Amino acid sequence: MIVFILEIITFLIDINLSNYIMILAIISILPITFYLISNYKKFLINTFLLGIIYDLLFSPFFGVNTLLFIIMGLVIIIINRKSSVINYLSIIISSVIIILFYETILYLVINITGYNIVPKIILFNRCYKVLIASVIYVSIIYLIFRKKLKNKNKRKLSY
Amino acid sequence: MRLSIIGIIMLSIIFMVSIIYKVSLINYFKDFFSYSNYYLTKPISYVKDEFMTIKNAKKILKENEKLMDQNNSYDLIITENNNLKKELRLLKDELELKKVLADYNKISATVIERDKMYWFNNLTIDKGIKDKIEVGMIAINSNGLIGIIERVYNNSSILRLITTNNNNYKLSVYINNKEEVCHGLITGYDYDKNVLIISGISNFCKIIENSKVITSGMGKNYPSGILVGYVSSYVSDVYDTSKIVYVKSSQNFDEIKYVMVVKNI
């Protein structure tokens, strides 16, 4: 329920704020939702549904985000297997990796398909702007859910 | 487990029904989400607009005074325009022409969404199949050409901006020099210089800077006579067989709220 409310609020923030600042709020909170859900299967279903909604809301091509969100979910699971602690730093690092992954894949897709051939410098400019706003947002969310996240014992995550 | 099986069965039934009755579900979903997106951003954009109105009030007052003075001269232009229209009609009758390339219908639309993923460089407008909008039509505003309609849904459409560097959409244009007319194609966008790239212009053509670049109408769905921008510079291509012209658009692509979709009659 908490995850559901968090995601709705984040969607609203994404819809409204992305008109004025470069932010990927819903993508940046994926690591936090992973720790809150604490179940790999449920988390992947959650990312799949988020991808569908993201596609319907923001993407001109249906399916791009659905696929990307599932891949990002898997990336988060892999990162989580490598690290053993849930703290502010691990969440921020996961968010940064996910955002960079998402932006780079989209950049490659539009360039390889020839939809919009954009120079690399624009990717760098976009990435650092998105990262600043998104990291601030993740920090705020972390502060709100700090206690809840600390209570989560990572070893109890079910496969 | 049971829930996921029920979910899969439900989804398959919905897709089966949509295939049998040839209903594109994506059309309805996209329309619904585009409009909900638009209404969800309304409160914040309303507050922003109010702030901007207060901020610009003094400027607007001054501009209004200037416009009042200029307004008197518009009567003359309107009468001249009406006369020209009459003359054109008479000439058409005389030549038994049913249409010319510059004849077009306008459909006004509001921008309800901007590409939030940034890379796709497009806008969503509130007119679609029901308003007879088709893929390939062009959108304009008072500053000239904005983009091409790329996808059409029932009540909304996706408009690709001309600032997209895509070779698949080529628009036929001409450069209107005082001495001659040079034809070419918009083939891309230069992100470093922020200019449109027009290629395929004959080497024998004389290019003058700040000349108007206008659509030629030699296409499927768009008319002639629509301003694209002004020539900023030009170079010869790699093989020195034609010229590449860089065109600066007079459009502010970040501040587009209303557009007009135009179609050849």
Short mmCIF file of C-alpha atoms in Angstrom, two decimals:
data_model
loop_
_atom_site.label_atom_id
_atom_site.label_comp_id
_atom_site.label_asym_id
_atom_site.label_seq_id
_atom_site.Cartn_x
_atom_site.Cartn_y
_atom_site.Cartn_z
CA MET A 1 0.00 0.00 0.00
CA ILE A 2 2.83 2.39 0.95
CA VAL A 3 4.63 1.58 -2.30
CA PHE A 4 1.43 2.19 -4.27
CA ILE A 5 0.91 5.62 -2.66
CA LEU A 6 4.59 6.49 -3.15
CA GLU A 7 4.37 5.58 -6.82
CA ILE A 8 1.19 7.60 -7.39
CA ILE A 9 2.72 10.66 -5.72
CA THR A 10 5.92 10.19 -7.74
CA PHE A 11 3.93 9.92 -10.97
CA LEU A 12 2.18 13.19 -10.14
CA ILE A 13 5.55 14.81 -9.43
CA ASP A 14 6.95 13.42 -12.69
CA ILE A 15 3.97 14.71 -14.69
CA ASN A 16 4.07 18.18 -13.18
CA LEU A 17 7.75 18.84 -12.55
CA SER A 18 9.11 17.43 -15.79
CA ASN A 19 7.58 20.43 -17.59
CA TYR A 20 9.98 22.72 -15.73
CA ILE A 21 13.01 20.66 -14.67
CA MET A 22 14.68 17.54 -16.04
CA ILE A 23 13.72 14.78 -13.62
CA LEU A 24 13.12 11.04 -13.79
CA ALA A 25 11.37 10.67 -10.44
CA ILE A 26 9.65 7.32 -10.99
CA ILE A 27 12.84 5.70 -12.30
CA SER A 28 14.99 7.11 -9.51
CA ILE A 29 12.78 5.61 -6.77
CA LEU A 30 12.91 2.08 -8.22
CA PRO A 31 15.68 0.98 -5.78
CA ILE A 32 13.62 2.25 -2.81
CA THR A 33 10.51 0.39 -4.05
CA PHE A 34 12.67 -2.73 -4.38
CA TYR A 35 13.71 -2.56 -0.72
CA LEU A 36 10.15 -1.72 0.37
CA ILE A 37 8.59 -4.61 -1.56
CA SER A 38 11.35 -7.05 -0.49
CA ASN A 39 10.25 -9.73 -2.96
CA TYR A 40 11.88 -10.28 -6.36
CA LYS A 41 8.76 -11.55 -8.16
CA LYS A 42 6.46 -8.85 -6.81
CA PHE A 43 9.09 -6.22 -7.59
CA LEU A 44 9.41 -7.35 -11.21
CA ILE A 45 5.60 -7.36 -11.65
CA ASN A 46 5.56 -3.88 -10.12
CA THR A 47 8.24 -2.60 -12.56
CA PHE A 48 6.39 -4.20 -15.49
CA LEU A 49 3.15 -2.38 -14.54
CA LEU A 50 5.05 0.88 -13.98
CA GLY A 51 6.58 0.48 -17.44
CA ILE A 52 3.15 0.08 -19.04
CA ILE A 53 1.79 3.18 -17.27
CA TYR A 54 4.97 5.13 -18.13
CA ASP A 55 4.55 4.13 -21.78
CA LEU A 56 0.90 5.22 -21.83
CA LEU A 57 1.66 8.51 -20.10
CA PHE A 58 4.92 9.63 -21.62
CA SER A 59 6.10 7.57 -24.56
CA PRO A 60 5.01 7.99 -28.19
CA PHE A 61 5.87 4.32 -28.81
CA PHE A 62 4.11 1.70 -26.74
CA GLY A 63 6.39 -1.00 -25.36
CA VAL A 64 9.73 0.80 -25.13
CA ASN A 65 9.43 1.59 -21.41
CA THR A 66 7.71 -1.67 -20.49
CA LEU A 67 10.78 -3.55 -21.72
CA LEU A 68 13.24 -1.04 -20.27
CA PHE A 69 11.59 -1.09 -16.84
CA ILE A 70 11.82 -4.88 -16.62
CA ILE A 71 15.51 -4.73 -17.58
CA MET A 72 16.05 -2.01 -14.98
CA GLY A 73 14.31 -4.17 -12.39
CA LEU A 74 16.73 -6.99 -13.20
CA VAL A 75 19.68 -4.58 -13.00
CA ILE A 76 18.53 -3.50 -9.51
CA ILE A 77 18.30 -7.16 -8.43
CA ILE A 78 21.85 -7.78 -9.73
CA ILE A 79 23.19 -4.67 -7.93
CA ASN A 80 21.43 -5.81 -4.76
CA ARG A 81 23.07 -9.24 -4.95
CA LYS A 82 26.52 -7.64 -5.17
CA SER A 83 26.07 -5.24 -2.23
CA SER A 84 25.05 -6.33 1.24
CA VAL A 85 23.80 -3.19 3.00
CA ILE A 86 20.75 -0.96 2.69
CA ASN A 87 21.84 2.59 3.38
CA TYR A 88 21.64 6.04 1.83
CA LEU A 89 24.77 5.54 -0.28
CA SER A 90 23.70 2.18 -1.74
CA ILE A 91 20.29 3.59 -2.70
CA ILE A 92 21.82 6.69 -4.32
CA ILE A 93 24.37 4.59 -6.24
CA SER A 94 21.60 2.25 -7.48
CA SER A 95 19.48 5.24 -8.57
CA VAL A 96 22.40 6.85 -10.41
CA ILE A 97 23.22 3.57 -12.21
CA ILE A 98 19.58 3.06 -13.19
CA ILE A 99 19.14 6.62 -14.49
CA LEU A 100 22.39 6.47 -16.50
CA PHE A 101 21.39 3.06 -17.88
CA TYR A 102 17.92 4.30 -18.90
CA GLU A 103 19.16 7.49 -20.56
CA THR A 104 22.00 5.73 -22.39
CA ILE A 105 19.76 2.95 -23.72
CA LEU A 106 17.15 5.46 -24.94
CA TYR A 107 19.89 7.58 -26.55
CA LEU A 108 21.29 4.51 -28.31
CA VAL A 109 17.84 3.36 -29.45
CA ILE A 110 16.89 6.69 -31.03
CA ASN A 111 20.31 7.05 -32.67
CA ILE A 112 20.55 3.49 -34.00
CA THR A 113 16.99 3.54 -35.36
CA GLY A 114 17.66 6.97 -36.88
CA TYR A 115 14.60 8.48 -35.19
CA ASN A 116 16.58 11.45 -33.90
CA ILE A 117 20.34 11.61 -34.39
CA VAL A 118 21.62 13.55 -31.41
CA PRO A 119 25.27 14.38 -30.57
CA LYS A 120 26.83 12.80 -27.45
CA ILE A 121 27.28 16.11 -25.70
CA ILE A 122 23.49 16.42 -25.38
CA LEU A 123 23.40 13.06 -23.58
CA PHE A 124 26.00 14.28 -21.07
CA ASN A 125 24.17 17.59 -20.54
CA ARG A 126 20.87 15.81 -20.07
CA CYS A 127 22.35 13.17 -17.73
CA TYR A 128 23.93 15.53 -15.25
CA LYS A 129 20.80 17.71 -15.06
CA VAL A 130 18.53 14.69 -14.57
CA LEU A 131 20.90 13.21 -11.97
CA ILE A 132 20.97 16.35 -9.82
CA ALA A 133 17.15 16.64 -9.63
CA SER A 134 16.57 12.91 -9.25
CA VAL A 135 19.19 12.46 -6.50
CA ILE A 136 17.58 15.28 -4.52
CA TYR A 137 14.19 13.60 -4.91
CA VAL A 138 15.55 10.18 -3.87
CA SER A 139 17.21 11.77 -0.82
CA ILE A 140 13.89 13.27 0.28
CA ILE A 141 12.11 9.94 -0.18
CA TYR A 142 14.93 8.15 1.71
CA LEU A 143 14.54 10.55 4.63
CA ILE A 144 10.79 9.83 4.75
CA PHE A 145 11.23 6.03 4.62
CA ARG A 146 14.52 5.87 6.58
CA LYS A 147 13.10 3.98 9.56
CA LYS A 148 11.16 1.55 7.42
CA LEU A 149 14.20 0.81 5.27
CA LYS A 150 16.45 0.26 8.28
CA ASN A 151 14.02 -2.31 9.64
CA LYS A 152 14.29 -4.33 6.46
CA ASN A 153 16.74 -7.13 6.82
CA LYS A 154 18.19 -7.73 3.41
CA ARG A 155 18.92 -11.38 4.07
CA LYS A 156 15.22 -12.02 4.45
CA LEU A 157 14.50 -11.02 0.84
CA SER A 158 12.62 -13.87 -0.76
CA TYR A 159 13.65 -15.26 -4.16
CA MET B 1 -0.71 -17.29 -8.74
CA ARG B 2 -4.47 -17.44 -9.20
CA LEU B 3 -4.63 -13.67 -9.56
CA SER B 4 -1.93 -13.62 -12.27
CA ILE B 5 -3.76 -16.39 -14.23
CA ILE B 6 -7.03 -14.43 -13.99
CA GLY B 7 -5.15 -11.31 -15.10
CA ILE B 8 -3.64 -13.06 -18.14
CA ILE B 9 -7.07 -14.51 -19.10
CA MET B 10 -8.70 -11.07 -18.77
CA LEU B 11 -5.98 -9.43 -20.90
CA SER B 12 -6.29 -12.11 -23.60
CA ILE B 13 -10.09 -11.64 -23.70
CA ILE B 14 -9.67 -7.87 -24.06
CA PHE B 15 -7.13 -8.29 -26.88
CA MET B 16 -9.31 -10.89 -28.63
CA VAL B 17 -12.33 -8.56 -28.51
CA SER B 18 -10.22 -5.68 -29.81
CA ILE B 19 -8.93 -7.82 -32.71
CA ILE B 20 -12.41 -9.17 -33.58
CA TYR B 21 -14.07 -5.73 -33.54
CA LYS B 22 -10.99 -3.99 -35.00
CA VAL B 23 -10.84 -1.56 -32.09
CA SER B 24 -7.39 -0.22 -31.37
CA LEU B 25 -7.19 -0.27 -27.58
CA ILE B 26 -3.95 1.66 -27.62
CA ASN B 27 -5.85 4.56 -29.29
CA TYR B 28 -8.29 4.77 -26.38
CA PHE B 29 -5.60 4.28 -23.71
CA LYS B 30 -3.33 6.89 -25.30
CA ASP B 31 -6.21 9.39 -25.56
CA PHE B 32 -7.23 8.80 -21.96
CA PHE B 33 -3.70 9.14 -20.58
CA SER B 34 -2.85 12.18 -22.74
CA TYR B 35 -5.91 14.02 -21.48
CA SER B 36 -5.42 12.92 -17.86
CA ASN B 37 -1.80 14.07 -18.11
CA TYR B 38 -3.02 17.44 -19.41
CA TYR B 39 -5.57 17.91 -16.61
CA LEU B 40 -3.12 16.79 -13.92
CA THR B 41 -0.66 19.50 -14.95
CA LYS B 42 -3.41 22.14 -15.08
CA PRO B 43 -3.18 23.40 -11.44
CA ILE B 44 0.58 24.01 -11.55
CA SER B 45 0.53 25.53 -15.03
CA TYR B 46 -2.37 27.76 -13.91
CA VAL B 47 -0.33 29.08 -10.97
CA LYS B 48 2.68 29.58 -13.23
CA ASP B 49 0.56 31.43 -15.82
CA GLU B 50 -0.91 33.70 -13.14
CA PHE B 51 2.57 34.61 -11.89
CA MET B 52 3.73 35.29 -15.42
CA THR B 53 0.65 37.47 -16.09
CA ILE B 54 1.39 39.63 -13.06
CA LYS B 55 5.06 39.81 -14.02
CA ASN B 56 4.31 40.80 -17.61
CA ALA B 57 1.43 43.23 -16.93
CA LYS B 58 3.50 46.39 -17.40
CA LYS B 59 5.18 45.07 -20.52
CA ILE B 60 1.80 44.12 -21.98
CA LEU B 61 0.40 47.59 -21.36
CA LYS B 62 3.25 49.19 -23.29
CA GLU B 63 2.97 46.64 -26.09
CA ASN B 64 -0.77 47.22 -26.23
CA GLU B 65 -0.27 50.91 -26.86
CA LYS B 66 2.12 50.14 -29.69
CA LEU B 67 -0.25 47.58 -31.16
CA MET B 68 -3.16 50.04 -31.06
CA ASP B 69 -1.12 52.32 -33.32
CA GLN B 70 -0.21 49.49 -35.64
CA ASN B 71 -3.78 48.23 -35.72
CA ASN B 72 -4.91 51.08 -37.97
CA SER B 73 -2.61 49.89 -40.74
CA TYR B 74 -4.08 46.38 -40.59
CA ASP B 75 -7.37 47.59 -42.09
CA LEU B 76 -5.44 48.47 -45.22
CA ILE B 77 -3.75 45.06 -45.30
CA ILE B 78 -7.09 43.28 -44.82
CA THR B 79 -8.68 45.15 -47.71
CA GLU B 80 -5.64 44.45 -49.86
CA ASN B 81 -5.79 40.78 -48.90
CA ASN B 82 -9.50 40.58 -49.76
CA ASN B 83 -8.83 42.15 -53.13
CA LEU B 84 -6.03 39.68 -53.81
CA LYS B 85 -8.29 36.78 -52.84
CA LYS B 86 -10.96 38.01 -55.27
CA GLU B 87 -8.37 38.39 -58.02
CA LEU B 88 -7.04 34.89 -57.35
CA ARG B 89 -10.55 33.46 -57.54
CA LEU B 90 -11.18 35.23 -60.85
CA LEU B 91 -7.86 34.07 -62.28
CA LYS B 92 -8.54 30.52 -61.16
CA ASP B 93 -11.95 30.61 -62.85
CA GLU B 94 -10.37 31.96 -65.97
CA LEU B 95 -7.71 29.24 -66.03
CA GLU B 96 -10.25 26.63 -64.93
CA LEU B 97 -7.98 25.63 -62.05
CA LYS B 98 -9.61 23.67 -59.27
CA LYS B 99 -6.82 24.20 -56.79
CA VAL B 100 -3.38 25.72 -56.39
CA LEU B 101 -0.58 24.50 -54.15
CA ALA B 102 -1.22 27.25 -51.64
CA ASP B 103 -4.84 26.25 -50.92
CA TYR B 104 -5.25 24.75 -47.51
CA ASN B 105 -7.62 24.02 -44.64
CA LYS B 106 -6.67 24.94 -41.10
CA ILE B 107 -7.54 22.94 -37.99
CA SER B 108 -6.60 24.73 -34.77
CA ALA B 109 -5.38 22.61 -31.87
CA THR B 110 -4.00 22.98 -28.36
CA VAL B 111 -0.80 21.36 -27.18
CA ILE B 112 -1.78 19.07 -24.32
CA GLU B 113 1.51 17.34 -23.66
CA ARG B 114 5.21 17.69 -24.33
CA ASP B 115 7.59 14.79 -24.73
CA LYS B 116 8.73 14.16 -21.19
CA MET B 117 11.23 11.55 -22.24
CA TYR B 118 13.07 14.35 -24.06
CA TRP B 119 14.65 12.22 -26.80
CA PHE B 120 11.58 11.84 -29.01
CA ASN B 121 11.20 15.58 -29.51
CA ASN B 122 7.45 15.68 -30.03
CA LEU B 123 4.22 17.29 -28.83
CA THR B 124 0.74 15.87 -28.32
CA ILE B 125 -2.17 17.94 -29.62
CA ASP B 126 -5.86 17.64 -28.77
CA LYS B 127 -7.11 16.80 -32.29
CA GLY B 128 -7.12 13.40 -33.92
CA ILE B 129 -8.85 11.06 -36.36
CA LYS B 130 -12.27 12.49 -35.44
CA ASP B 131 -11.08 15.94 -36.58
CA LYS B 132 -9.81 14.51 -39.88
CA ILE B 133 -6.16 14.81 -38.99
CA GLU B 134 -3.87 12.54 -40.97
CA VAL B 135 -0.26 11.42 -40.73
CA GLY B 136 2.06 13.67 -42.75
CA MET B 137 0.11 16.90 -42.31
CA ILE B 138 2.12 19.84 -41.07
CA ALA B 139 1.53 22.09 -38.07
CA ILE B 140 2.17 25.82 -38.07
CA ASN B 141 1.66 28.91 -35.93
CA SER B 142 2.12 32.62 -36.53
CA ASN B 143 5.92 32.17 -36.66
CA GLY B 144 5.78 29.49 -39.32
CA LEU B 145 6.38 25.75 -39.55
CA ILE B 146 6.48 23.70 -36.32
CA GLY B 147 6.45 20.05 -37.32
CA ILE B 148 4.81 17.08 -38.98
CA ILE B 149 1.99 14.87 -37.68
CA GLU B 150 3.56 11.52 -36.93
CA ARG B 151 0.84 9.46 -35.24
CA VAL B 152 -2.90 9.94 -35.01
CA TYR B 153 -5.20 8.61 -32.29
CA ASN B 154 -8.98 9.09 -31.95
CA ASN B 155 -8.85 12.40 -30.09
CA SER B 156 -5.18 13.28 -30.06
CA SER B 157 -2.15 13.27 -32.34
CA ILE B 158 1.60 13.24 -31.97
CA LEU B 159 3.44 16.05 -33.67
CA ARG B 160 7.14 15.62 -34.44
CA LEU B 161 9.03 18.90 -34.27
CA ILE B 162 11.16 19.96 -37.26
CA THR B 163 14.10 20.15 -34.85
CA THR B 164 14.30 16.34 -34.95
CA ASN B 165 17.36 15.16 -36.82
CA ASN B 166 15.65 12.43 -38.85
CA ASN B 167 16.41 11.70 -42.50
CA ASN B 168 13.19 9.78 -43.11
CA TYR B 169 10.99 12.87 -43.11
CA LYS B 170 12.04 15.22 -45.87
CA LEU B 171 10.11 18.41 -46.50
CA SER B 172 10.35 20.13 -49.84
CA VAL B 173 11.14 23.85 -49.51
CA TYR B 174 12.45 26.73 -51.58
CA ILE B 175 14.61 29.73 -50.80
CA ASN B 176 13.01 32.90 -51.94
CA ASN B 177 15.78 35.18 -53.20
CA LYS B 178 14.89 38.40 -54.90
CA GLU B 179 16.48 37.16 -58.12
CA GLU B 180 15.61 33.46 -58.24
CA VAL B 181 14.00 30.54 -56.44
CA CYS B 182 16.19 27.65 -55.18
CA HIS B 183 14.52 24.33 -54.32
CA GLY B 184 15.81 21.95 -51.64
CA LEU B 185 14.84 19.51 -48.91
CA ILE B 186 14.91 19.82 -45.12
CA THR B 187 17.08 16.84 -44.24
CA GLY B 188 17.96 17.35 -40.59
CA TYR B 189 18.81 19.58 -37.70
CA ASP B 190 22.21 20.72 -36.47
CA TYR B 191 22.18 20.61 -32.66
CA ASP B 192 25.47 22.52 -32.34
CA LYS B 193 24.37 25.53 -34.38
CA ASN B 194 20.63 25.18 -33.63
CA VAL B 195 19.73 25.43 -37.30
CA LEU B 196 17.80 23.37 -39.84
CA ILE B 197 19.81 21.71 -42.62
CA ILE B 198 18.56 22.09 -46.19
CA SER B 199 20.38 20.06 -48.81
CA GLY B 200 20.12 19.32 -52.50
CA ILE B 201 20.34 22.94 -53.59
CA SER B 202 21.92 23.50 -56.98
CA ASN B 203 25.45 24.93 -56.99
CA PHE B 204 24.33 27.48 -59.57
CA CYS B 205 21.80 28.96 -57.19
CA LYS B 206 22.75 32.23 -55.59
CA ILE B 207 22.07 32.17 -51.84
CA ILE B 208 21.56 35.44 -50.00
CA GLU B 209 21.68 35.45 -46.20
CA ASN B 210 18.41 36.21 -44.39
CA SER B 211 16.35 35.11 -47.40
CA LYS B 212 13.02 33.51 -46.55
CA VAL B 213 12.72 29.71 -46.68
CA ILE B 214 9.21 28.59 -47.58
CA THR B 215 7.48 25.23 -48.11
CA SER B 216 7.06 24.41 -51.79
CA GLY B 217 3.91 22.28 -51.48
CA MET B 218 5.47 19.53 -53.59
CA GLY B 219 4.49 16.85 -51.16
CA LYS B 220 1.60 14.63 -50.31
CA ASN B 221 -0.14 16.45 -47.53
CA TYR B 222 1.14 19.96 -47.07
CA PRO B 223 0.62 23.25 -48.88
CA SER B 224 3.08 25.80 -50.21
CA GLY B 225 3.83 29.26 -48.90
CA ILE B 226 4.47 28.41 -45.24
CA LEU B 227 7.44 30.11 -43.65
CA VAL B 228 10.14 27.77 -42.34
CA GLY B 229 12.81 30.30 -41.35
CA TYR B 230 15.60 32.50 -42.65
CA VAL B 231 18.94 31.56 -44.24
CA SER B 232 21.76 31.93 -41.71
CA SER B 233 24.71 30.48 -43.68
CA TYR B 234 25.63 27.97 -46.40
CA VAL B 235 28.44 25.62 -47.41
CA SER B 236 29.22 23.33 -50.34
CA ASP B 237 28.69 19.60 -49.78
CA VAL B 238 31.56 17.06 -49.56
CA TYR B 239 31.68 16.43 -53.33
CA ASP B 240 31.13 20.10 -54.21
CA THR B 241 28.07 19.17 -56.28
CA SER B 242 25.39 21.02 -54.32
CA LYS B 243 24.95 23.50 -51.50
CA ILE B 244 23.92 22.86 -47.92
CA VAL B 245 22.02 25.76 -46.42
CA TYR B 246 21.56 26.35 -42.68
CA VAL B 247 18.25 27.91 -41.75
CA LYS B 248 17.39 29.65 -38.51
CA SER B 249 13.77 29.18 -37.51
CA SER B 250 11.95 32.16 -36.01
CA GLN B 251 10.07 29.74 -33.78
CA ASN B 252 10.58 29.35 -30.01
CA PHE B 253 10.11 25.58 -29.75
CA ASP B 254 9.95 25.67 -25.94
CA GLU B 255 6.88 27.91 -25.83
CA ILE B 256 4.39 26.32 -28.20
CA LYS B 257 0.87 26.20 -26.77
CA TYR B 258 -1.41 26.43 -29.80
CA VAL B 259 -0.89 25.14 -33.32
CA MET B 260 -2.78 24.98 -36.59
CA VAL B 261 -2.70 21.76 -38.55
CA VAL B 262 -2.91 22.48 -42.26
CA LYS B 263 -4.01 20.27 -45.10
CA ASN B 264 -4.05 20.71 -48.85
CA ILE B 265 -7.57 21.12 -50.21
#
